[in-house]
CSV table of C-alpha atoms in Angstrom, one decimal:
chain,number,residue,atom,x,y,z
V,1,MET,CA,22.2,19.2,7.8
V,2,PRO,CA,20.6,22.3,6.1
V,3,TYR,CA,17.3,21.9,4.4
V,4,SER,CA,17.3,22.0,0.6
V,5,ALA,CA,14.3,23.2,-1.2
V,6,SER,CA,15.1,20.8,-4.1
V,7,ALA,CA,15.1,17.7,-1.9
V,8,PRO,CA,12.2,15.4,-2.9
V,9,PRO,CA,9.5,14.9,-0.3
V,10,GLN,CA,9.5,11.7,1.6
V,11,SER,CA,6.9,9.1,0.6
V,12,PRO,CA,4.3,8.1,3.2
V,13,VAL,CA,5.4,5.3,5.4
V,14,PRO,CA,3.1,2.2,5.3
V,15,ARG,CA,1.4,1.0,8.4
V,16,ALA,CA,3.2,-1.4,10.7
V,17,ARG,CA,2.9,-5.1,10.2
V,18,PRO,CA,0.0,-6.6,12.1
V,19,ARG,CA,0.5,-8.9,15.1
V,20,TRP,CA,0.9,-12.5,14.0
V,21,TRP,CA,-1.3,-13.9,16.8
V,22,THR,CA,-4.2,-11.6,15.8
V,23,GLU,CA,-3.8,-12.6,12.2
V,24,LEU,CA,-3.6,-16.3,13.0
V,25,THR,CA,-6.8,-16.0,15.1
V,26,LEU,CA,-8.6,-14.2,12.4
V,27,LEU,CA,-7.7,-16.7,9.7
V,28,VAL,CA,-8.6,-19.7,11.9
V,29,LEU,CA,-12.0,-18.2,12.7
V,30,VAL,CA,-12.7,-17.3,9.1
V,31,TYR,CA,-11.8,-20.8,7.8
V,32,ALA,CA,-13.8,-22.5,10.6
V,33,ALA,CA,-16.8,-20.3,9.5
V,34,TYR,CA,-16.2,-21.2,5.9
V,35,SER,CA,-16.1,-24.9,6.6
V,36,LEU,CA,-19.2,-24.7,8.7
V,37,GLY,CA,-20.9,-22.8,6.0
V,38,ARG,CA,-20.1,-25.4,3.4
V,39,LEU,CA,-21.7,-28.0,5.6
V,40,LEU,CA,-24.8,-25.9,6.1
V,41,ALA,CA,-25.0,-25.0,2.4
V,42,ARG,CA,-25.9,-28.6,1.4
V,43,GLY,CA,-28.8,-28.4,-1.0
V,44,ASP,CA,-31.1,-31.0,-2.5
V,45,LEU,CA,-29.3,-33.8,-4.2
V,46,SER,CA,-31.5,-33.8,-7.3
V,47,THR,CA,-31.0,-30.0,-7.6
V,48,ALA,CA,-27.3,-30.4,-7.4
V,49,VAL,CA,-27.3,-33.1,-10.1
V,50,ASP,CA,-29.5,-31.0,-12.4
V,51,HIS,CA,-27.0,-28.1,-12.1
V,52,GLY,CA,-24.1,-30.4,-12.9
V,53,LEU,CA,-25.8,-31.8,-16.0
V,54,ALA,CA,-26.8,-28.3,-17.1
V,55,ILE,CA,-23.1,-27.2,-16.9
V,56,LEU,CA,-22.0,-30.3,-18.8
V,57,ARG,CA,-24.5,-29.6,-21.6
V,58,VAL,CA,-23.3,-26.0,-21.9
V,59,GLU,CA,-19.7,-27.1,-22.1
V,60,LYS,CA,-20.5,-29.7,-24.8
V,61,ALA,CA,-22.4,-27.0,-26.8
V,62,LEU,CA,-19.4,-24.7,-26.6
V,63,PHE,CA,-16.8,-27.6,-27.1
V,64,LEU,CA,-15.3,-26.9,-23.7
V,65,ASN,CA,-15.7,-30.3,-22.2
V,66,ALA,CA,-12.1,-31.1,-21.6
V,67,GLU,CA,-12.9,-33.1,-18.5
V,68,HIS,CA,-13.6,-36.3,-20.4
V,69,PRO,CA,-10.2,-36.7,-22.1
V,70,LEU,CA,-8.3,-35.6,-19.0
V,71,ASN,CA,-10.2,-38.0,-16.8
V,72,ARG,CA,-9.6,-40.9,-19.2
V,73,LEU,CA,-5.9,-40.0,-19.2
V,74,PHE,CA,-5.6,-39.9,-15.4
V,75,THR,CA,-7.7,-43.1,-15.0
V,76,SER,CA,-5.6,-45.1,-17.4
V,77,THR,CA,-2.2,-43.8,-16.3
V,78,PRO,CA,-1.5,-44.2,-12.6
V,79,ALA,CA,1.7,-42.3,-12.9
V,80,LEU,CA,-0.4,-39.2,-13.6
V,81,GLY,CA,-3.6,-40.0,-11.7
V,82,ILE,CA,-1.9,-40.7,-8.3
V,83,PRO,CA,0.2,-37.5,-8.1
V,84,ALA,CA,-2.8,-35.6,-9.3
V,85,ASP,CA,-4.9,-37.0,-6.4
V,86,PHE,CA,-2.1,-36.0,-3.9
V,87,ALA,CA,-2.0,-32.5,-5.4
V,88,TYR,CA,-5.7,-32.1,-5.2
V,89,ALA,CA,-5.9,-33.3,-1.6
V,90,SER,CA,-2.9,-31.4,-0.2
V,91,LEU,CA,-1.7,-28.3,-2.2
V,92,HIS,CA,-4.9,-26.5,-1.5
V,93,TYR,CA,-4.1,-26.5,2.2
V,94,LEU,CA,-0.3,-26.1,1.9
V,95,VAL,CA,0.6,-23.6,-0.8
V,96,THR,CA,-2.0,-21.0,0.1
V,97,PRO,CA,-1.0,-20.7,3.8
V,98,ALA,CA,2.7,-20.7,2.7
V,99,VAL,CA,2.2,-17.8,0.4
V,100,LEU,CA,0.3,-16.0,3.1
V,101,VAL,CA,3.1,-16.5,5.6
V,102,TRP,CA,5.7,-15.4,3.0
V,103,LEU,CA,3.8,-12.2,2.4
V,104,PHE,CA,3.6,-11.5,6.1
V,105,ARG,CA,7.3,-11.9,6.7
V,106,ARG,CA,8.8,-10.7,3.5
V,107,ARG,CA,6.2,-8.3,2.0
V,108,PRO,CA,4.4,-6.8,5.0
V,109,ALA,CA,3.3,-3.8,3.0
V,110,ARG,CA,1.3,-6.1,0.7
V,111,TYR,CA,0.0,-8.4,3.3
V,112,ARG,CA,-3.2,-6.6,4.4
V,113,ALA,CA,-4.5,-6.2,0.8
V,114,ALA,CA,-3.6,-9.8,-0.1
V,115,ARG,CA,-5.3,-11.3,3.0
V,116,THR,CA,-8.4,-9.2,2.5
V,117,TRP,CA,-8.6,-10.3,-1.1
V,118,LEU,CA,-8.4,-13.9,-0.1
V,119,LEU,CA,-11.1,-13.6,2.6
V,120,LEU,CA,-13.5,-11.7,0.4
V,121,SER,CA,-13.2,-14.2,-2.4
V,122,THR,CA,-13.7,-17.1,0.0
V,123,VAL,CA,-16.9,-15.5,1.3
V,124,LEU,CA,-18.1,-15.0,-2.3
V,125,GLY,CA,-17.4,-18.6,-3.1
V,126,LEU,CA,-19.4,-19.7,-0.1
V,127,ALA,CA,-22.3,-17.7,-1.4
V,128,GLY,CA,-21.9,-19.6,-4.7
V,129,PHE,CA,-22.1,-23.0,-2.9
V,130,THR,CA,-25.2,-21.9,-1.1
V,131,LEU,CA,-27.0,-20.5,-4.1
V,132,LEU,CA,-25.9,-23.0,-6.7
V,133,PRO,CA,-25.2,-26.5,-5.3
V,134,THR,CA,-23.6,-28.5,-8.0
V,135,CYS,CA,-22.8,-32.2,-8.4
V,136,PRO,CA,-19.2,-32.8,-9.5
V,137,PRO,CA,-18.5,-35.0,-12.5
V,138,ARG,CA,-17.2,-37.9,-10.4
V,139,LEU,CA,-20.6,-38.3,-8.6
V,140,LEU,CA,-22.6,-38.4,-11.8
V,141,GLU,CA,-23.9,-41.8,-13.0
V,142,ALA,CA,-21.4,-44.0,-14.7
V,143,GLY,CA,-23.2,-43.5,-18.0
V,144,TYR,CA,-21.8,-40.0,-18.3
V,145,GLY,CA,-18.3,-41.3,-18.7
V,146,PHE,CA,-16.5,-40.1,-15.6
V,147,VAL,CA,-14.4,-42.1,-13.1
V,148,ASP,CA,-13.7,-41.0,-9.6
V,149,THR,CA,-9.8,-41.2,-9.4
V,150,MET,CA,-9.8,-40.3,-5.7
V,151,ALA,CA,-11.8,-43.6,-5.1
V,152,GLN,CA,-9.7,-45.5,-7.6
V,153,TYR,CA,-6.4,-44.6,-6.0
V,154,SER,CA,-7.6,-44.3,-2.4
V,155,ALA,CA,-5.2,-47.1,-1.3
V,156,TYR,CA,-2.2,-44.8,-2.1
V,157,GLY,CA,-3.3,-41.9,0.1
V,158,TRP,CA,-5.0,-40.9,3.2
V,159,TRP,CA,-8.3,-40.0,1.6
V,160,GLY,CA,-11.3,-42.4,1.1
V,161,ASP,CA,-13.9,-42.6,-1.6
V,162,GLU,CA,-15.7,-39.4,-0.3
V,163,ALA,CA,-13.8,-36.4,-1.8
V,164,SER,CA,-10.4,-35.5,-0.5
V,165,ALA,CA,-11.3,-35.8,3.2
V,166,PRO,CA,-9.4,-38.3,5.3
V,167,ARG,CA,-10.9,-41.7,5.6
V,168,GLY,CA,-13.9,-41.8,7.9
V,169,LEU,CA,-14.4,-38.0,7.7
V,170,GLY,CA,-16.2,-37.8,4.4
V,171,GLY,CA,-19.3,-36.7,6.2
V,172,MET,CA,-17.5,-33.6,7.4
V,173,THR,CA,-17.4,-32.1,4.0
V,174,ASN,CA,-19.9,-30.9,1.4
V,175,GLN,CA,-19.2,-32.9,-1.8
V,176,TYR,CA,-21.7,-30.8,-3.8
V,177,ALA,CA,-19.8,-27.5,-3.4
V,178,ALA,CA,-18.3,-27.6,-6.9
V,179,MET,CA,-19.4,-24.2,-8.2
V,180,PRO,CA,-17.2,-22.2,-8.1
V,181,SER,CA,-13.9,-24.1,-7.8
V,182,LEU,CA,-12.0,-22.4,-4.9
V,183,HIS,CA,-9.1,-24.9,-5.6
V,184,VAL,CA,-8.6,-22.9,-8.9
V,185,GLY,CA,-9.5,-19.6,-7.2
V,186,TRP,CA,-7.0,-19.9,-4.4
V,187,ALA,CA,-4.3,-21.2,-6.8
V,188,LEU,CA,-4.9,-18.1,-9.0
V,189,TRP,CA,-4.5,-15.9,-5.8
V,190,CYS,CA,-1.1,-17.6,-5.1
V,191,GLY,CA,0.1,-17.3,-8.7
V,192,VAL,CA,-0.7,-13.6,-9.0
V,193,LEU,CA,1.1,-12.8,-5.7
V,194,LEU,CA,4.1,-14.9,-6.5
V,195,TRP,CA,4.4,-13.4,-10.0
V,196,ARG,CA,4.0,-9.8,-8.8
V,197,HIS,CA,6.0,-9.8,-5.6
V,198,SER,CA,8.7,-12.4,-6.0
V,199,ARG,CA,12.2,-11.3,-7.1
V,200,HIS,CA,13.3,-14.7,-8.3
V,201,PRO,CA,12.5,-15.5,-12.0
V,202,LEU,CA,12.0,-19.2,-11.3
V,203,VAL,CA,9.5,-18.5,-8.5
V,204,LYS,CA,7.6,-16.1,-10.8
V,205,TRP,CA,7.2,-18.8,-13.5
V,206,VAL,CA,6.1,-21.3,-10.9
V,207,GLY,CA,3.5,-18.9,-9.8
V,208,ALA,CA,2.3,-18.4,-13.3
V,209,GLY,CA,2.0,-22.1,-14.0
V,210,TYR,CA,0.5,-23.1,-10.6
V,211,PRO,CA,-3.2,-22.0,-11.5
V,212,LEU,CA,-3.0,-23.8,-14.8
V,213,PHE,CA,-1.7,-27.0,-13.1
V,214,ILE,CA,-4.5,-27.0,-10.6
V,215,THR,CA,-7.1,-26.4,-13.3
V,216,VAL,CA,-5.8,-29.6,-15.1
V,217,VAL,CA,-5.8,-31.5,-11.8
V,218,VAL,CA,-9.4,-30.6,-10.8
V,219,MET,CA,-10.7,-31.6,-14.2
V,220,GLY,CA,-8.6,-34.7,-14.6
V,221,THR,CA,-9.7,-36.1,-11.2
V,222,ALA,CA,-13.3,-35.3,-12.1
V,223,ASN,CA,-13.8,-33.0,-9.2
V,224,HIS,CA,-14.8,-30.0,-11.2
V,225,TYR,CA,-16.1,-28.9,-14.6
V,226,PHE,CA,-14.2,-26.4,-16.7
V,227,LEU,CA,-16.8,-23.8,-16.0
V,228,ASP,CA,-16.3,-24.3,-12.3
V,229,ALA,CA,-12.7,-23.3,-12.8
V,230,VAL,CA,-13.8,-20.2,-14.8
V,231,ALA,CA,-16.2,-19.3,-12.0
V,232,GLY,CA,-13.4,-19.7,-9.5
V,233,ALA,CA,-11.3,-17.2,-11.4
V,234,ALA,CA,-14.3,-14.8,-11.7
V,235,VAL,CA,-14.8,-14.9,-8.0
V,236,MET,CA,-11.2,-14.0,-7.4
V,237,GLY,CA,-11.6,-11.1,-9.8
V,238,VAL,CA,-14.6,-9.7,-8.0
V,239,GLY,CA,-12.8,-10.1,-4.7
V,240,ALA,CA,-9.9,-8.1,-6.0
V,241,LEU,CA,-12.2,-5.3,-7.1
V,242,LEU,CA,-13.7,-5.2,-3.6
V,243,THR,CA,-10.4,-5.3,-1.7
V,244,ARG,CA,-9.7,-1.5,-1.8
V,245,PRO,CA,-13.2,-0.4,-0.7
V,246,ALA,CA,-13.1,-3.0,2.1
V,247,LEU,CA,-9.8,-1.7,3.4
V,248,ARG,CA,-11.1,1.9,3.4
V,249,ALA,CA,-14.2,0.9,5.2
V,250,ALA,CA,-12.2,-1.1,7.8
V,251,GLU,CA,-9.9,2.0,8.3
V,252,ARG,CA,-12.9,4.2,8.9
V,253,VAL,CA,-14.4,1.8,11.4
V,254,ARG,CA,-11.1,1.5,13.2
V,255,GLY,CA,-10.8,5.3,13.3
V,256,ALA,CA,-14.3,5.7,14.7
V,257,ALA,CA,-13.6,3.1,17.4
V,258,ARG,CA,-10.4,5.0,18.4
V,259,ALA,CA,-12.3,8.2,18.5
V,260,ARG,CA,-15.0,6.8,20.8
V,261,SER,CA,-12.4,5.3,23.1
V,262,GLY,CA,-10.5,8.5,23.2
V,263,ARG,CA,-7.3,6.9,22.0
V,264,SER,CA,-4.9,8.7,19.7
V,265,PRO,CA,-4.3,7.3,16.2
V,266,GLU,CA,-1.7,4.6,15.8
V,267,PRO,CA,1.7,6.1,15.0
V,268,ALA,CA,3.0,5.2,11.6
V,269,ALA,CA,5.9,2.8,11.4
V,270,ILE,CA,9.3,4.5,11.1
V,271,SER,CA,11.4,3.1,8.3
V,272,PRO,CA,15.2,2.9,8.4
V,273,ALA,CA,15.4,5.6,5.8
V,274,CYS,CA,13.4,8.0,8.0
V,275,SER,CA,15.8,8.5,11.0
V,276,SER,CA,15.9,11.4,13.3
V,277,SER,CA,19.0,12.8,11.6
V,278,ALA,CA,17.2,13.1,8.3
V,279,PRO,CA,15.9,16.5,7.3
V,280,SER,CA,12.3,17.1,7.8
V,281,ALA,CA,10.1,17.3,4.7
V,282,THR,CA,8.7,20.7,5.9
V,283,PRO,CA,11.5,23.3,6.5
V,284,VAL,CA,11.5,25.1,9.8
V,285,PRO,CA,12.9,28.6,9.2
V,286,PRO,CA,15.3,29.9,11.9
V,287,VAL,CA,13.9,32.2,14.5
V,288,THR,CA,15.5,35.6,14.4
V,289,PRO,CA,15.6,37.4,17.8
V,290,VAL,CA,13.7,40.7,17.8
V,291,LEU,CA,15.6,43.4,19.6
V,292,PRO,CA,13.7,46.2,21.3
V,293,VAL,CA,13.8,49.5,19.5
V,294,ARG,CA,14.6,52.5,21.5
V,295,SER,CA,12.3,55.4,21.0
V,296,VAL,CA,14.2,58.6,20.2
V,297,PRO,CA,12.5,61.7,21.6
V,298,SER,CA,11.7,64.1,18.8
V,299,ALA,CA,12.5,67.8,19.1
V,300,PRO,CA,9.5,69.9,20.1
V,301,SER,CA,7.8,71.6,17.2
V,302,VAL,CA,8.2,75.3,17.1
V,303,PRO,CA,5.4,77.4,15.4
V,304,ALA,CA,6.4,79.0,12.1
V,305,SER,CA,5.5,82.5,13.4
V,306,SER,CA,7.9,82.3,16.3
V,307,ARG,CA,10.9,81.1,14.4
V,308,THR,CA,13.8,83.6,14.2
V,309,PRO,CA,15.1,84.5,10.8
V,310,PRO,CA,18.6,83.4,10.0
V,311,ARG,CA,21.3,85.8,11.2
V,312,LYS,CA,23.2,87.7,8.5
V,313,ASP,CA,26.8,88.9,9.0
V,314,PRO,CA,27.1,92.8,8.9
V,315,ILE,CA,29.0,94.4,6.1
V,316,VAL,CA,32.1,96.0,7.7
V,317,SER,CA,32.7,98.5,4.9
V,318,GLY,CA,29.1,99.6,4.8
V,319,GLY,CA,29.1,99.1,1.1
V,320,CYS,CA,32.3,101.2,0.5
V,321,GLU,CA,35.3,99.9,-1.2
V,322,THR,CA,39.0,100.7,-0.4
V,323,SER,CA,41.8,101.2,-2.8
V,324,ALA,CA,45.2,99.5,-2.6
V,325,GLY,CA,47.2,100.8,0.4
V,326,GLU,CA,44.2,102.5,2.0
V,327,ARG,CA,42.9,101.4,5.4
V,328,PHE,CA,40.2,102.4,7.8
V,329,PRO,CA,41.0,104.4,10.9
V,330,GLY,CA,41.7,102.3,13.9
V,331,GLN,CA,42.1,99.1,11.9
V,332,ARG,CA,44.4,96.6,13.6
V,333,THR,CA,47.0,94.7,11.9
V,334,ARG,CA,47.1,90.9,11.9
V,335,SER,CA,48.8,89.4,14.9
V,336,SER,CA,51.4,86.7,14.7
V,337,THR,CA,48.8,84.2,15.6
V,338,SER,CA,46.9,85.0,12.4
V,339,GLY,CA,49.7,83.6,10.3
V,340,THR,CA,52.1,86.6,10.1
V,341,THR,CA,55.5,86.2,11.6
V,342,PRO,CA,57.2,89.0,13.6
V,343,GLY,CA,59.2,91.5,11.5
V,344,THR,CA,57.1,91.0,8.4
V,345,THR,CA,54.8,93.5,6.9
V,346,SER,CA,51.1,93.3,7.0
V,347,ALA,CA,48.6,93.2,4.2
V,348,ASP,CA,49.0,96.9,3.4
V,349,ASP,CA,52.9,96.6,3.2
V,350,THR,CA,53.5,99.2,6.0
V,351,PRO,CA,56.4,98.3,8.3
V,352,ALA,CA,55.3,97.6,11.8
V,353,THR,CA,57.8,100.1,13.3
V,354,ALA,CA,56.3,102.9,11.3
V,355,ARG,CA,52.9,102.3,12.7
């Protein structure tokens, strides 16, 4: 197929999808480090309670304390409180990995950025737990008007009265890691990716409503303040801003490691549209064979002084003119080969027999 100058250039092909076992190992290690960090980030109980009460006072001053009416609604209505407890205890660990696997299988070009965004935001949230330990509303004294719905409806689920951990494992979690709310942050991550990359309208709307639903759940179950949810969204925003620089830095480190090991760069993945029969983006002009040129010997140059002048024909009559019928002595007549047939007269009209 001939190359056409008007053909659009091919877009760069994204990198190949990463290996699933390396990604699984990475995620397990990061989550284990995150869980261990939560345990090690336990601060002083009195400090955590002071932070929680400070947040509650700010919300009351700004008329943002929606936790009280929602918590009263969930406490008085088991049909709302029990499903909310199940959602708080399970969706955090089910929907997030499901969206990550969906991106890995169906949107591999978006997977690396989405995974990096999630990991960076989780690390930022861990920093918030360490620097600002906060007592959740359900652990405040009863005089502040909150009821722990997880403890109230614990007979319906696998959790006990110590957060959403399974019974007997409450000591394995940090109950004072309320600021920021990564329940809301991870839900926002899922919602944004489903809205942007799903092709089904219903899935898009489910993704848009999922962060709002989780925000209502965490406040109604008295596990977080409203400002905790706001902080969770802010953490995800900062993580999104840091995603592209982190990917560039990781690529530079990977390239430097390949250079030190002497390996060639990884080949780019070949998409089905870029087959071997497709024309190349850069035209290769045909090679025209170059034939050897014979050298023609030039005539030897002759000096101008030795050149002979052009030969001039002599004038037969010597400048004399003849009249009609007159001829020079000894002048021959034209032979038959000169165009005169035998028996005819010559140019001077004299018969041949008379000559």
